Amino acid sequence: MFNNIVHGVHGYTHYKGGAGHLSFVMHRVSGLGTLLFLSMHILLESTAHYAPHLYERLNAGLRTPIALAAEILMAFLVIFHGVNGYRIAYFDLFHIDLWSLPAAPKAARATWIVSLLLWFPAFIIMLLHGLHVI
Amino acid sequence: MITLKRETSFKPNYEIRAWKYMRLSAILLVPLVWIHTIINTLIVGAENINLNFVATRWANIGWQVYDILLLTFAFSHGVNGLRQVLFDFTQSHTARRILNMLLLLFWILLSLVGASAILGGIEK
């Protein structure tokens, strides 16, 4: 399995697949990042029920510039995963013919633009909220 | 332009259903997750999130249902996604079976922890 991972990651970084390949890699990275965040989020929020004092301590402990930066980055990963996921679901379920040149890489690039446009206001608002607590 | 249209009829197996589930749950997850984060992160904001806020949320049956839906669909979508990524790096049947069992256990365990907290709420 270890060898498979080494070869796989080498393929992820070296395959010259252009915009579509970049989206594939980014969908995996953002998905895994989101799952890691979600797992911690479930455990952290659960302490509100199981150990309220621990919840308050963890909540206060997470109000640092690093945590804020991580949350803002996380917002981009979630937005990208959602926009790109909609592209994949739409193509696969309703328009299989769009998985072809030149539509596919064009749509992949549009995904980045839409994601960045949605992220930008979120970035500003999260920063403004964050400045209250750090 | 050549149009290829292939009609096939076969009984969908587990992996095909899982493939379809990822796309169908995605359609639901974008509004579920984005409304959740827009409210909590952008409107309410980190400075107003505390034990009291969570207590008020989980005292409301509507938000409890919302959070249970979010937990169910987001976490199952995520764990199945992790399964797909791991399977790309695993060929042996035994290793895949072990991974399936570990991931199922991880999914059930965290889902139970989360769901019990949401339904249990917080005593004031």
mmCIF file of N, CA and C in Angstrom, chain A residues 1 4-5 8-9 12 24 28 32 35 38-39 41-43 45-46 48-50 52 55-56 59 63 71 78-79 81-83 85-86 88-89 92-94 118 122 125-126 129-130 132-133, chain B residues 19-20 23-24 26-27 30-31 33-34 36 41-47 49-51 54 58 71 74-75 77-79 82 84-86 88-91 106 110 113-114 116-117 120-122:
data_model
loop_
_atom_site.group_PDB
_atom_site.id
_atom_site.type_symbol
_atom_site.label_atom_id
_atom_site.label_comp_id
_atom_site.label_asym_id
_atom_site.label_seq_id
_atom_site.Cartn_x
_atom_site.Cartn_y
_atom_site.Cartn_z
ATOM 1 N N MET A 1 0.832 -1.210 0.000
ATOM 2 C CA MET A 1 0.000 0.000 0.000
ATOM 3 C C MET A 1 0.868 1.262 0.000
ATOM 4 N N ASN A 4 2.054 1.992 -3.400
ATOM 5 C CA ASN A 4 0.924 2.511 -4.179
ATOM 6 C C ASN A 4 0.729 4.001 -3.928
ATOM 7 N N ILE A 5 0.861 4.396 -2.643
ATOM 8 C CA ILE A 5 0.644 5.801 -2.292
ATOM 9 C C ILE A 5 1.738 6.670 -2.917
ATOM 10 N N GLY A 8 1.061 6.859 -6.529
ATOM 11 C CA GLY A 8 -0.172 7.619 -6.743
ATOM 12 C C GLY A 8 0.051 9.112 -6.604
ATOM 13 N N VAL A 9 0.751 9.489 -5.538
ATOM 14 C CA VAL A 9 0.987 10.921 -5.310
ATOM 15 C C VAL A 9 1.896 11.483 -6.400
ATOM 16 N N TYR A 12 -0.306 12.179 -9.177
ATOM 17 C CA TYR A 12 -1.115 13.378 -8.909
ATOM 18 C C TYR A 12 -0.359 14.644 -9.273
ATOM 19 N N PHE A 24 -9.436 17.461 -10.328
ATOM 20 C CA PHE A 24 -9.506 16.136 -9.723
ATOM 21 C C PHE A 24 -8.686 16.088 -8.430
ATOM 22 N N ARG A 28 -10.047 16.038 -4.362
ATOM 23 C CA ARG A 28 -9.623 15.059 -3.356
ATOM 24 C C ARG A 28 -9.021 15.766 -2.140
ATOM 25 N N LEU A 32 -10.747 15.570 1.474
ATOM 26 C CA LEU A 32 -10.071 14.983 2.636
ATOM 27 C C LEU A 32 -9.904 16.022 3.745
ATOM 28 N N LEU A 35 -13.248 16.457 5.402
ATOM 29 C CA LEU A 35 -13.580 15.327 6.268
ATOM 30 C C LEU A 35 -12.797 15.393 7.582
ATOM 31 N N LEU A 38 -14.456 18.073 9.532
ATOM 32 C CA LEU A 38 -15.777 17.620 9.980
ATOM 33 C C LEU A 38 -15.665 16.660 11.154
ATOM 34 N N SER A 39 -14.699 15.727 11.087
ATOM 35 C CA SER A 39 -14.521 14.765 12.184
ATOM 36 C C SER A 39 -14.199 15.491 13.486
ATOM 37 N N HIS A 41 -14.848 18.632 14.101
ATOM 38 C CA HIS A 41 -16.009 19.476 14.386
ATOM 39 C C HIS A 41 -17.078 18.673 15.144
ATOM 40 N N ILE A 42 -17.335 17.435 14.698
ATOM 41 C CA ILE A 42 -18.329 16.584 15.364
ATOM 42 C C ILE A 42 -17.893 16.328 16.805
ATOM 43 N N LEU A 43 -16.609 15.978 16.991
ATOM 44 C CA LEU A 43 -16.116 15.681 18.344
ATOM 45 C C LEU A 43 -16.154 16.937 19.223
ATOM 46 N N GLU A 45 -18.024 19.745 18.916
ATOM 47 C CA GLU A 45 -19.394 20.172 19.253
ATOM 48 C C GLU A 45 -20.056 19.181 20.210
ATOM 49 N N SER A 46 -19.676 17.905 20.117
ATOM 50 C CA SER A 46 -20.263 16.909 21.018
ATOM 51 C C SER A 46 -19.878 17.156 22.470
ATOM 52 N N ALA A 48 -19.986 19.824 23.913
ATOM 53 C CA ALA A 48 -20.974 20.762 24.467
ATOM 54 C C ALA A 48 -22.024 19.998 25.266
ATOM 55 N N HIS A 49 -22.344 18.777 24.808
ATOM 56 C CA HIS A 49 -23.309 17.942 25.535
ATOM 57 C C HIS A 49 -22.623 17.116 26.620
ATOM 58 N N TYR A 50 -21.496 16.480 26.257
ATOM 59 C CA TYR A 50 -20.876 15.506 27.161
ATOM 60 C C TYR A 50 -20.006 16.145 28.249
ATOM 61 N N PRO A 52 -19.503 20.098 29.097
ATOM 62 C CA PRO A 52 -19.650 21.534 28.779
ATOM 63 C C PRO A 52 -18.439 22.396 29.145
ATOM 64 N N TYR A 55 -15.903 22.032 26.542
ATOM 65 C CA TYR A 55 -16.313 22.749 25.333
ATOM 66 C C TYR A 55 -15.892 24.208 25.406
ATOM 67 N N GLU A 56 -16.160 24.833 26.561
ATOM 68 C CA GLU A 56 -15.831 26.256 26.683
ATOM 69 C C GLU A 56 -14.330 26.488 26.618
ATOM 70 N N ASN A 59 -13.250 25.898 22.947
ATOM 71 C CA ASN A 59 -13.771 26.989 22.136
ATOM 72 C C ASN A 59 -12.904 28.241 22.297
ATOM 73 N N ARG A 63 -9.462 30.289 19.537
ATOM 74 C CA ARG A 63 -9.548 31.657 19.005
ATOM 75 C C ARG A 63 -8.172 32.272 18.873
ATOM 76 N N GLU A 71 -9.514 28.401 9.357
ATOM 77 C CA GLU A 71 -10.951 28.430 9.066
ATOM 78 C C GLU A 71 -11.238 29.121 7.744
ATOM 79 N N VAL A 78 -14.241 24.193 1.212
ATOM 80 C CA VAL A 78 -15.654 23.770 1.193
ATOM 81 C C VAL A 78 -16.378 24.372 -0.018
ATOM 82 N N ILE A 79 -16.118 25.657 -0.288
ATOM 83 C CA ILE A 79 -16.763 26.306 -1.443
ATOM 84 C C ILE A 79 -16.330 25.617 -2.728
ATOM 85 N N HIS A 81 -15.117 22.586 -3.148
ATOM 86 C CA HIS A 81 -15.636 21.209 -3.202
ATOM 87 C C HIS A 81 -17.109 21.199 -3.613
ATOM 88 N N GLY A 82 -17.856 22.190 -3.130
ATOM 89 C CA GLY A 82 -19.276 22.280 -3.474
ATOM 90 C C GLY A 82 -19.500 22.668 -4.929
ATOM 91 N N VAL A 83 -18.796 23.718 -5.382
ATOM 92 C CA VAL A 83 -18.973 24.184 -6.767
ATOM 93 C C VAL A 83 -18.499 23.104 -7.741
ATOM 94 N N GLY A 85 -18.189 19.952 -7.092
ATOM 95 C CA GLY A 85 -19.070 18.796 -6.935
ATOM 96 C C GLY A 85 -20.344 18.955 -7.753
ATOM 97 N N TYR A 86 -20.863 20.180 -7.800
ATOM 98 C CA TYR A 86 -22.055 20.431 -8.617
ATOM 99 C C TYR A 86 -21.746 20.241 -10.101
ATOM 100 N N ILE A 88 -19.481 18.213 -11.336
ATOM 101 C CA ILE A 88 -19.368 16.762 -11.555
ATOM 102 C C ILE A 88 -20.756 16.117 -11.581
ATOM 103 N N ALA A 89 -21.598 16.462 -10.595
ATOM 104 C CA ALA A 89 -22.932 15.850 -10.508
ATOM 105 C C ALA A 89 -23.769 16.218 -11.735
ATOM 106 N N ASP A 92 -22.311 14.318 -14.819
ATOM 107 C CA ASP A 92 -22.526 12.868 -14.733
ATOM 108 C C ASP A 92 -24.000 12.486 -14.843
ATOM 109 N N LEU A 93 -24.863 13.276 -14.225
ATOM 110 C CA LEU A 93 -26.274 12.875 -14.145
ATOM 111 C C LEU A 93 -27.103 13.405 -15.315
ATOM 112 N N PHE A 94 -26.748 14.588 -15.826
ATOM 113 C CA PHE A 94 -27.618 15.210 -16.832
ATOM 114 C C PHE A 94 -26.959 15.473 -18.182
ATOM 115 N N LEU A 118 -17.034 33.515 -4.803
ATOM 116 C CA LEU A 118 -17.848 33.244 -3.622
ATOM 117 C C LEU A 118 -17.022 33.345 -2.339
ATOM 118 N N ALA A 122 -16.712 35.943 1.777
ATOM 119 C CA ALA A 122 -16.618 35.130 2.988
ATOM 120 C C ALA A 122 -15.320 35.433 3.732
ATOM 121 N N ILE A 125 -15.680 38.830 5.529
ATOM 122 C CA ILE A 125 -16.597 38.781 6.686
ATOM 123 C C ILE A 125 -15.991 37.948 7.816
ATOM 124 N N MET A 126 -15.357 36.821 7.468
ATOM 125 C CA MET A 126 -14.736 35.978 8.504
ATOM 126 C C MET A 126 -13.595 36.719 9.196
ATOM 127 N N HIS A 129 -15.194 39.253 11.631
ATOM 128 C CA HIS A 129 -15.651 38.552 12.836
ATOM 129 C C HIS A 129 -14.463 38.096 13.672
ATOM 130 N N GLY A 130 -13.451 37.572 12.968
ATOM 131 C CA GLY A 130 -12.293 37.012 13.662
ATOM 132 C C GLY A 130 -11.540 38.047 14.470
ATOM 133 N N HIS A 132 -12.680 40.306 16.202
ATOM 134 C CA HIS A 132 -13.328 40.514 17.498
ATOM 135 C C HIS A 132 -12.794 39.569 18.566
ATOM 136 N N VAL A 133 -12.354 38.382 18.117
ATOM 137 C CA VAL A 133 -12.051 37.353 19.115
ATOM 138 C C VAL A 133 -10.574 37.041 19.293
ATOM 139 N N TRP B 19 -21.575 5.347 -6.002
ATOM 140 C CA TRP B 19 -21.208 6.389 -6.976
ATOM 141 C C TRP B 19 -22.365 7.374 -7.138
ATOM 142 N N LYS B 20 -23.579 6.830 -7.287
ATOM 143 C CA LYS B 20 -24.760 7.669 -7.469
ATOM 144 C C LYS B 20 -25.089 8.441 -6.186
ATOM 145 N N ARG B 23 -23.259 11.730 -5.812
ATOM 146 C CA ARG B 23 -23.784 12.837 -6.621
ATOM 147 C C ARG B 23 -25.122 13.348 -6.094
ATOM 148 N N LEU B 24 -25.979 12.428 -5.685
ATOM 149 C CA LEU B 24 -27.281 12.857 -5.173
ATOM 150 C C LEU B 24 -27.142 13.561 -3.827
ATOM 151 N N ALA B 26 -24.571 15.192 -2.905
ATOM 152 C CA ALA B 26 -23.926 16.480 -3.193
ATOM 153 C C ALA B 26 -24.967 17.567 -3.474
ATOM 154 N N ILE B 27 -26.013 17.188 -4.227
ATOM 155 C CA ILE B 27 -27.057 18.157 -4.570
ATOM 156 C C ILE B 27 -27.694 18.700 -3.294
ATOM 157 N N VAL B 30 -24.842 20.945 -0.739
ATOM 158 C CA VAL B 30 -24.451 22.347 -0.963
ATOM 159 C C VAL B 30 -25.392 23.294 -0.207
ATOM 160 N N PRO B 31 -26.739 23.205 -0.371
ATOM 161 C CA PRO B 31 -27.576 24.077 0.453
ATOM 162 C C PRO B 31 -27.462 23.787 1.955
ATOM 163 N N VAL B 33 -24.935 22.535 3.834
ATOM 164 C CA VAL B 33 -23.668 22.985 4.430
ATOM 165 C C VAL B 33 -23.519 24.500 4.316
ATOM 166 N N TRP B 34 -23.873 25.045 3.149
ATOM 167 C CA TRP B 34 -23.660 26.474 2.961
ATOM 168 C C TRP B 34 -24.588 27.305 3.849
ATOM 169 N N HIS B 36 -25.755 26.373 6.740
ATOM 170 C CA HIS B 36 -25.161 26.172 8.067
ATOM 171 C C HIS B 36 -23.971 27.109 8.299
ATOM 172 N N THR B 41 -21.062 31.157 10.621
ATOM 173 C CA THR B 41 -19.749 31.776 10.447
ATOM 174 C C THR B 41 -19.854 33.222 9.980
ATOM 175 N N LEU B 42 -20.799 33.497 9.071
ATOM 176 C CA LEU B 42 -20.844 34.852 8.505
ATOM 177 C C LEU B 42 -21.843 35.751 9.234
ATOM 178 N N ILE B 43 -23.015 35.228 9.610
ATOM 179 C CA ILE B 43 -24.020 36.083 10.251
ATOM 180 C C ILE B 43 -23.814 36.133 11.768
ATOM 181 N N VAL B 44 -23.812 34.978 12.414
ATOM 182 C CA VAL B 44 -23.625 34.957 13.878
ATOM 183 C C VAL B 44 -22.186 35.328 14.224
ATOM 184 N N GLY B 45 -21.235 34.647 13.613
ATOM 185 C CA GLY B 45 -19.829 34.986 13.814
ATOM 186 C C GLY B 45 -19.201 34.302 15.015
ATOM 187 N N ALA B 46 -17.877 34.070 14.895
ATOM 188 C CA ALA B 46 -17.137 33.329 15.921
ATOM 189 C C ALA B 46 -17.286 33.947 17.303
ATOM 190 N N GLU B 47 -17.389 35.284 17.362
ATOM 191 C CA GLU B 47 -17.414 35.938 18.677
ATOM 192 C C GLU B 47 -18.699 35.652 19.454
ATOM 193 N N ILE B 49 -20.372 32.599 19.201
ATOM 194 C CA ILE B 49 -20.571 31.152 19.346
ATOM 195 C C ILE B 49 -20.007 30.722 20.702
ATOM 196 N N ASN B 50 -20.894 30.263 21.573
ATOM 197 C CA ASN B 50 -20.466 29.761 22.886
ATOM 198 C C ASN B 50 -21.452 28.689 23.343
ATOM 199 N N LEU B 51 -21.251 28.217 24.554
ATOM 200 C CA LEU B 51 -22.082 27.124 25.070
ATOM 201 C C LEU B 51 -23.562 27.503 25.072
ATOM 202 N N VAL B 54 -25.051 27.226 21.578
ATOM 203 C CA VAL B 54 -25.294 25.827 21.197
ATOM 204 C C VAL B 54 -26.506 25.281 21.961
ATOM 205 N N TRP B 58 -29.812 23.627 20.226
ATOM 206 C CA TRP B 58 -30.207 22.234 20.425
ATOM 207 C C TRP B 58 -31.438 22.093 21.318
ATOM 208 N N LEU B 71 -25.348 16.062 9.693
ATOM 209 C CA LEU B 71 -24.428 15.027 10.175
ATOM 210 C C LEU B 71 -24.545 13.769 9.328
ATOM 211 N N ALA B 74 -23.511 14.735 5.360
ATOM 212 C CA ALA B 74 -22.134 15.203 5.183
ATOM 213 C C ALA B 74 -21.135 14.127 5.588
ATOM 214 N N PHE B 75 -21.379 13.496 6.725
ATOM 215 C CA PHE B 75 -20.384 12.543 7.220
ATOM 216 C C PHE B 75 -20.366 11.263 6.373
ATOM 217 N N HIS B 77 -21.172 11.056 3.177
ATOM 218 C CA HIS B 77 -20.543 11.482 1.921
ATOM 219 C C HIS B 77 -19.014 11.544 2.104
ATOM 220 N N GLY B 78 -18.590 12.081 3.233
ATOM 221 C CA GLY B 78 -17.159 12.230 3.501
ATOM 222 C C GLY B 78 -16.453 10.901 3.696
ATOM 223 N N VAL B 79 -17.052 10.020 4.503
ATOM 224 C CA VAL B 79 -16.400 8.733 4.768
ATOM 225 C C VAL B 79 -16.379 7.881 3.498
ATOM 226 N N LEU B 82 -13.568 9.184 1.376
ATOM 227 C CA LEU B 82 -12.282 8.690 1.886
ATOM 228 C C LEU B 82 -12.084 7.240 1.443
ATOM 229 N N GLN B 84 -13.288 5.838 -1.266
ATOM 230 C CA GLN B 84 -12.933 5.842 -2.686
ATOM 231 C C GLN B 84 -11.459 6.180 -2.894
ATOM 232 N N VAL B 85 -10.965 7.188 -2.151
ATOM 233 C CA VAL B 85 -9.562 7.576 -2.289
ATOM 234 C C VAL B 85 -8.661 6.420 -1.843
ATOM 235 N N LEU B 86 -8.974 5.824 -0.683
ATOM 236 C CA LEU B 86 -8.143 4.728 -0.170
ATOM 237 C C LEU B 86 -8.170 3.506 -1.099
ATOM 238 N N ASP B 88 -8.324 3.525 -4.232
ATOM 239 C CA ASP B 88 -7.446 3.778 -5.377
ATOM 240 C C ASP B 88 -6.025 3.325 -5.096
ATOM 241 N N PHE B 89 -5.681 3.227 -3.807
ATOM 242 C CA PHE B 89 -4.321 2.846 -3.426
ATOM 243 C C PHE B 89 -4.260 1.424 -2.873
ATOM 244 N N THR B 90 -5.372 0.712 -2.958
ATOM 245 C CA THR B 90 -5.442 -0.630 -2.380
ATOM 246 C C THR B 90 -5.992 -1.603 -3.420
ATOM 247 N N GLN B 91 -5.212 -2.635 -3.745
ATOM 248 C CA GLN B 91 -5.713 -3.600 -4.722
ATOM 249 C C GLN B 91 -6.264 -4.870 -4.087
ATOM 250 N N PHE B 106 -15.703 3.612 12.135
ATOM 251 C CA PHE B 106 -15.416 5.033 12.351
ATOM 252 C C PHE B 106 -16.680 5.861 12.089
ATOM 253 N N LEU B 110 -18.620 7.903 15.225
ATOM 254 C CA LEU B 110 -18.716 9.358 15.270
ATOM 255 C C LEU B 110 -20.152 9.841 15.043
ATOM 256 N N VAL B 113 -21.871 9.472 18.394
ATOM 257 C CA VAL B 113 -21.424 10.523 19.319
ATOM 258 C C VAL B 113 -22.121 11.842 18.964
ATOM 259 N N GLY B 114 -22.098 12.217 17.692
ATOM 260 C CA GLY B 114 -22.678 13.488 17.247
ATOM 261 C C GLY B 114 -24.182 13.528 17.422
ATOM 262 N N SER B 116 -26.135 11.725 19.368
ATOM 263 C CA SER B 116 -26.571 11.713 20.767
ATOM 264 C C SER B 116 -26.380 13.088 21.404
ATOM 265 N N ALA B 117 -25.314 13.795 21.002
ATOM 266 C CA ALA B 117 -25.090 15.142 21.544
ATOM 267 C C ALA B 117 -26.171 16.107 21.054
ATOM 268 N N GLY B 120 -29.412 15.021 22.715
ATOM 269 C CA GLY B 120 -29.331 15.187 24.167
ATOM 270 C C GLY B 120 -29.394 16.642 24.585
ATOM 271 N N GLY B 121 -28.859 17.524 23.744
ATOM 272 C CA GLY B 121 -28.859 18.948 24.049
ATOM 273 C C GLY B 121 -27.986 19.279 25.255
ATOM 274 N N ILE B 122 -28.216 20.498 25.776
ATOM 275 C CA ILE B 122 -27.391 20.968 26.893
ATOM 276 C C ILE B 122 -28.300 21.437 28.022
#
